[in-house]
Tab-separated table of C-alpha atoms and ligand atoms in Angstrom:
chain	number	residue	atom	x	y	z
Q	1074	UNK	CA	-10.690	-4.174	-10.172
Q	1075	UNK	CA	-7.324	-4.363	-10.252
Q	1076	UNK	CA	-5.219	-3.173	-7.474
Q	1077	UNK	CA	-2.102	-0.475	-7.848
Q	1078	UNK	CA	1.023	0.922	-5.734
Q	1079	UNK	CA	0.871	4.878	-5.526
Q	1080	UNK	CA	4.201	6.829	-3.848
Q	1081	UNK	CA	3.089	9.630	-2.261
Q	1082	UNK	CA	5.803	12.244	-1.349
Q	1083	UNK	CA	5.688	16.700	0.013
Q	1084	UNK	CA	8.788	18.304	1.148
Q	1085	UNK	CA	7.096	21.533	1.724
Q	1086	UNK	CA	4.752	22.965	4.187
Q	1087	UNK	CA	2.671	20.443	6.854
Q	1088	UNK	CA	4.159	17.972	5.279
Q	1089	UNK	CA	1.536	14.862	7.473
Q	1090	UNK	CA	-1.497	16.986	7.114
Q	1091	UNK	CA	-0.591	17.636	3.871
Q	1092	UNK	CA	-0.177	13.378	3.233
Q	1093	UNK	CA	-3.395	13.090	5.384
Q	1094	UNK	CA	-5.100	15.196	2.988
Q	1095	UNK	CA	-3.919	13.335	0.249
Q	1096	UNK	CA	-5.231	10.218	0.861
Q	1097	UNK	CA	-7.885	11.159	2.244
Q	1098	UNK	CA	-8.399	12.756	-1.274
Q	1099	UNK	CA	-7.106	9.662	-3.180
Q	1100	UNK	CA	-10.307	7.270	-1.394
Q	1101	UNK	CA	-12.761	9.053	-1.992
Q	1102	UNK	CA	-12.102	9.310	-5.759
Q	1103	UNK	CA	-14.851	7.178	-7.774
Q	1104	UNK	CA	-12.925	4.192	-9.116
Q	1105	UNK	CA	-10.171	3.938	-6.085
Q	1106	UNK	CA	-10.796	1.775	-2.677
Q	1107	UNK	CA	-8.520	2.255	-0.779
Q	1108	UNK	CA	-6.645	-1.173	0.874
Q	1109	UNK	CA	-4.407	-0.344	3.369
Q	1110	UNK	CA	-1.106	2.824	3.768
Q	1111	UNK	CA	2.436	2.671	5.281
Q	1112	UNK	CA	3.785	4.443	7.474
Q	1113	UNK	CA	5.825	7.410	6.932
Q	1114	UNK	CA	9.756	7.758	6.361
Q	1115	UNK	CA	11.275	10.825	6.281
Q	1116	UNK	CA	13.521	11.268	3.083
Q	1117	UNK	CA	17.141	13.142	1.870
Q	1118	UNK	CA	16.294	14.237	-1.438
Q	1119	UNK	CA	17.060	12.510	-4.912
Q	1120	UNK	CA	18.017	14.680	-7.768
Q	1121	UNK	CA	18.144	18.201	-6.921
Q	1122	UNK	CA	19.976	18.241	-3.294
Q	1123	UNK	CA	19.728	21.243	-1.765
Q	1124	UNK	CA	16.475	22.155	-0.498
Q	1125	UNK	CA	14.277	20.566	2.283
Q	1126	UNK	CA	13.576	16.524	3.336
Q	1127	UNK	CA	11.207	14.461	2.225
Q	1128	UNK	CA	8.339	13.125	3.605
Q	1129	UNK	CA	7.094	9.645	2.160
Q	1130	UNK	CA	4.450	7.000	1.936
Q	1131	UNK	CA	2.655	4.911	-0.313
Q	1132	UNK	CA	-0.603	2.997	0.086
Q	1133	UNK	CA	-2.484	0.473	-2.442
Q	1134	UNK	CA	-5.619	0.266	-3.132
Q	1135	UNK	CA	-8.167	-1.283	-5.600
Q	1136	UNK	CA	-9.328	0.705	-8.943
Q	1137	UNK	CA	-11.946	0.108	-11.546
Q	1138	UNK	CA	-10.051	2.433	-13.231
Q	1139	UNK	CA	-7.616	2.179	-16.603
Q	1140	UNK	CA	-4.014	3.569	-15.941
Q	1141	UNK	CA	-4.598	7.117	-17.511
Q	1142	UNK	CA	-7.255	7.232	-15.610
Q	1143	UNK	CA	-5.563	6.752	-12.089
Q	1144	UNK	CA	-2.661	9.643	-13.538
Q	1145	UNK	CA	-5.430	11.779	-13.245
Q	1146	UNK	CA	-6.887	10.924	-9.852
Q	1147	UNK	CA	-3.285	11.416	-9.150
Q	1148	UNK	CA	-2.756	14.989	-10.999
Q	1149	UNK	CA	-5.950	16.519	-9.522
Q	1150	UNK	CA	-5.056	15.101	-6.008
Q	1151	UNK	CA	-1.703	17.500	-6.467
Q	1152	UNK	CA	-3.673	20.384	-7.627
Q	1153	UNK	CA	-6.124	19.975	-4.547
Q	1154	UNK	CA	-2.866	20.061	-2.968
Q	1155	UNK	CA	-1.565	23.438	-4.475
Q	1156	UNK	CA	0.635	22.100	-6.391
Q	1157	UNK	CA	2.940	24.478	-8.107
Q	1158	UNK	CA	4.841	24.023	-11.516
Q	1159	UNK	CA	8.628	24.122	-10.563
Q	1160	UNK	CA	11.772	22.596	-11.371
Q	1161	UNK	CA	11.926	18.531	-12.242
Q	1162	UNK	CA	12.570	17.218	-9.405
Q	1163	UNK	CA	12.638	20.991	-6.750
Q	1164	UNK	CA	10.446	20.682	-4.400
Q	1165	UNK	CA	6.709	20.132	-4.211
Q	1166	UNK	CA	3.249	20.786	-2.092
Q	1167	UNK	CA	3.119	17.159	-2.895
Q	1168	UNK	CA	3.741	14.539	-5.478
Q	1169	UNK	CA	1.536	11.587	-6.397
Q	1170	UNK	CA	2.814	8.657	-8.756
Q	1171	UNK	CA	1.834	5.752	-10.246
Q	1172	UNK	CA	4.265	3.009	-9.393
Q	1173	UNK	CA	2.433	-0.285	-9.599
Q	1174	UNK	CA	-0.640	-1.227	-11.434
Q	1175	UNK	CA	-1.490	-4.886	-11.511
Q	1176	UNK	CA	-1.518	-6.305	-14.682
Q	1177	UNK	CA	-0.009	-3.241	-16.564
Q	1178	UNK	CA	3.168	-2.663	-18.344
Q	1179	UNK	CA	2.799	0.379	-19.981
Q	1180	UNK	CA	5.913	3.333	-22.115
Q	1181	UNK	CA	4.609	5.587	-22.641
Q	1182	UNK	CA	5.045	10.067	-23.111
Q	1183	UNK	CA	2.608	10.551	-20.151
Q	1184	UNK	CA	2.719	7.669	-18.255
Q	1185	UNK	CA	5.330	4.599	-17.462
Q	1186	UNK	CA	4.317	1.282	-15.466
Q	1187	UNK	CA	6.449	0.348	-13.224
Q	1188	UNK	CA	6.995	3.507	-12.382
Q	1189	UNK	CA	10.774	3.677	-14.268
Q	1190	UNK	CA	12.762	4.407	-11.145
Q	1191	UNK	CA	10.902	3.135	-8.019
Q	1192	UNK	CA	13.291	0.617	-8.180
Q	1193	UNK	CA	16.596	2.980	-7.444
Q	1194	UNK	CA	14.818	4.887	-4.178
Q	1195	UNK	CA	14.590	3.530	-1.019
Q	1196	UNK	CA	11.373	6.196	-0.765
Q	1197	UNK	CA	9.277	4.085	-2.165
Q	1198	UNK	CA	10.766	0.551	-1.992
Q	1199	UNK	CA	10.887	0.892	1.728
Q	1200	UNK	CA	6.778	2.583	2.295
Q	1201	UNK	CA	5.688	-0.431	-0.060
Q	1202	UNK	CA	7.878	-3.640	1.198
Q	1203	UNK	CA	5.146	-2.525	4.244
Q	1204	UNK	CA	2.594	-2.766	1.950
Q	1205	UNK	CA	3.611	-5.231	-0.864
Q	1206	UNK	CA	6.231	-7.575	0.564
Q	1207	UNK	CA	5.520	-10.177	-2.318
Q	1208	UNK	CA	4.706	-7.827	-5.633
Q	1209	UNK	CA	7.451	-9.468	-8.072
Q	1210	UNK	CA	9.374	-6.920	-10.279
Q	1211	UNK	CA	11.433	-7.467	-13.161
Q	1212	UNK	CA	14.024	-9.381	-10.694
Q	1213	UNK	CA	12.291	-10.342	-7.575
Q	1214	UNK	CA	10.786	-8.835	-4.754
Q	1215	UNK	CA	9.248	-5.685	-3.094
Q	1216	UNK	CA	11.140	-7.113	-0.374
Q	1217	UNK	CA	14.177	-8.358	-1.915
Q	1218	UNK	CA	14.870	-5.272	-3.565
Q	1219	UNK	CA	14.816	-3.188	-1.164
Q	1220	UNK	CA	16.644	-4.721	1.118
Q	1221	UNK	CA	19.024	-4.483	-1.999
Q	1222	UNK	CA	18.631	-1.097	-2.296
Q	1223	UNK	CA	19.402	-0.316	1.363
Q	1224	UNK	CA	22.821	-2.501	1.576
Q	1225	UNK	CA	22.886	0.121	-2.236
Q	1226	UNK	CA	22.335	2.927	-0.807
Q	1227	UNK	CA	23.758	3.023	2.426
Q	1228	UNK	CA	24.310	6.788	2.561
Q	1229	UNK	CA	20.905	7.341	0.457
Q	1230	UNK	CA	18.790	9.187	4.075
Q	1231	UNK	CA	14.990	6.849	4.950
Q	1232	UNK	CA	14.348	6.725	8.265
Q	1233	UNK	CA	10.656	4.841	9.415
Q	1234	UNK	CA	9.491	8.263	10.909
Q	1235	UNK	CA	7.426	7.155	13.560
Q	1236	UNK	CA	6.152	10.985	15.869
Q	1237	UNK	CA	5.439	11.601	11.438
Q	1238	UNK	CA	3.280	8.782	11.162
Q	1239	UNK	CA	1.194	9.315	14.741
Q	1240	UNK	CA	0.689	13.093	13.466
Q	1241	UNK	CA	-0.625	11.954	10.492
Q	1242	UNK	CA	-2.572	9.079	11.635
Q	1243	UNK	CA	-4.227	11.587	14.405
Q	1244	UNK	CA	-4.800	14.527	10.827
Q	1245	UNK	CA	-7.051	11.761	8.595
Q	1246	UNK	CA	-10.488	11.679	8.969
Q	1247	UNK	CA	-12.057	9.375	11.114
T	1491	GSY	O1	10.079	12.174	-7.313
T	1491	GSY	C1	8.613	12.037	-6.408
T	1491	GSY	C2	8.935	13.604	-5.579
T	1491	GSY	N1	10.748	13.240	-5.697
T	1491	GSY	C3	11.295	13.203	-3.935
T	1491	GSY	C4	10.456	12.214	-2.833
T	1491	GSY	O2	9.031	11.684	-3.459
T	1491	GSY	N2	11.401	12.139	-2.088
T	1491	GSY	C5	12.706	12.326	-1.771
T	1491	GSY	N3	13.330	11.744	-0.585
T	1491	GSY	N4	13.097	12.566	-3.003
T	1491	GSY	C6	12.402	13.451	-4.123
T	1491	GSY	N5	12.637	13.279	-4.908
T	1491	GSY	C7	11.489	13.569	-5.944
T	1491	GSY	S1	11.926	14.539	-7.400
């Protein structure tokens, strides 16, 4: 089993309900055991800015799946949540990204691990710092990179959303 970190985000429809369903679907997948789930963060859209704000969270899992099998599991959750093909950086019903995987460095057309843009995204590093603070990145840890990015990108809105986190928790299956 390997530890892996996933980033989830949505900016369409009932976002807390979609995140709750996505996390429950991941937890029910063969080969995936959910280890921890971060709080929810409201974040300004990254890339294409003329779209609704996102809700984001990160999860840590233990998995017996290989990297591509894990990617397919993430894509299956997106499809189950009604993900439509739209603009590359556009609005989405659900996005599930493989961020990190213990012992895996990969750079192919299909999948890159660590996620190539995670170090530029507060909406990834801030929830991830809650659940994987000491995970080593290229030049630091998740915590140190998150703190540095928070200063450097102070204008990139990303705030802990306690109300959304409470609603999300109440929507998760028992
Ligand atoms: O790559 C993840 C999807 N996505 C997001 C997101 O999850 N959160 C924010 N704040 N902006 C985003 N832009 C894209 S694309």
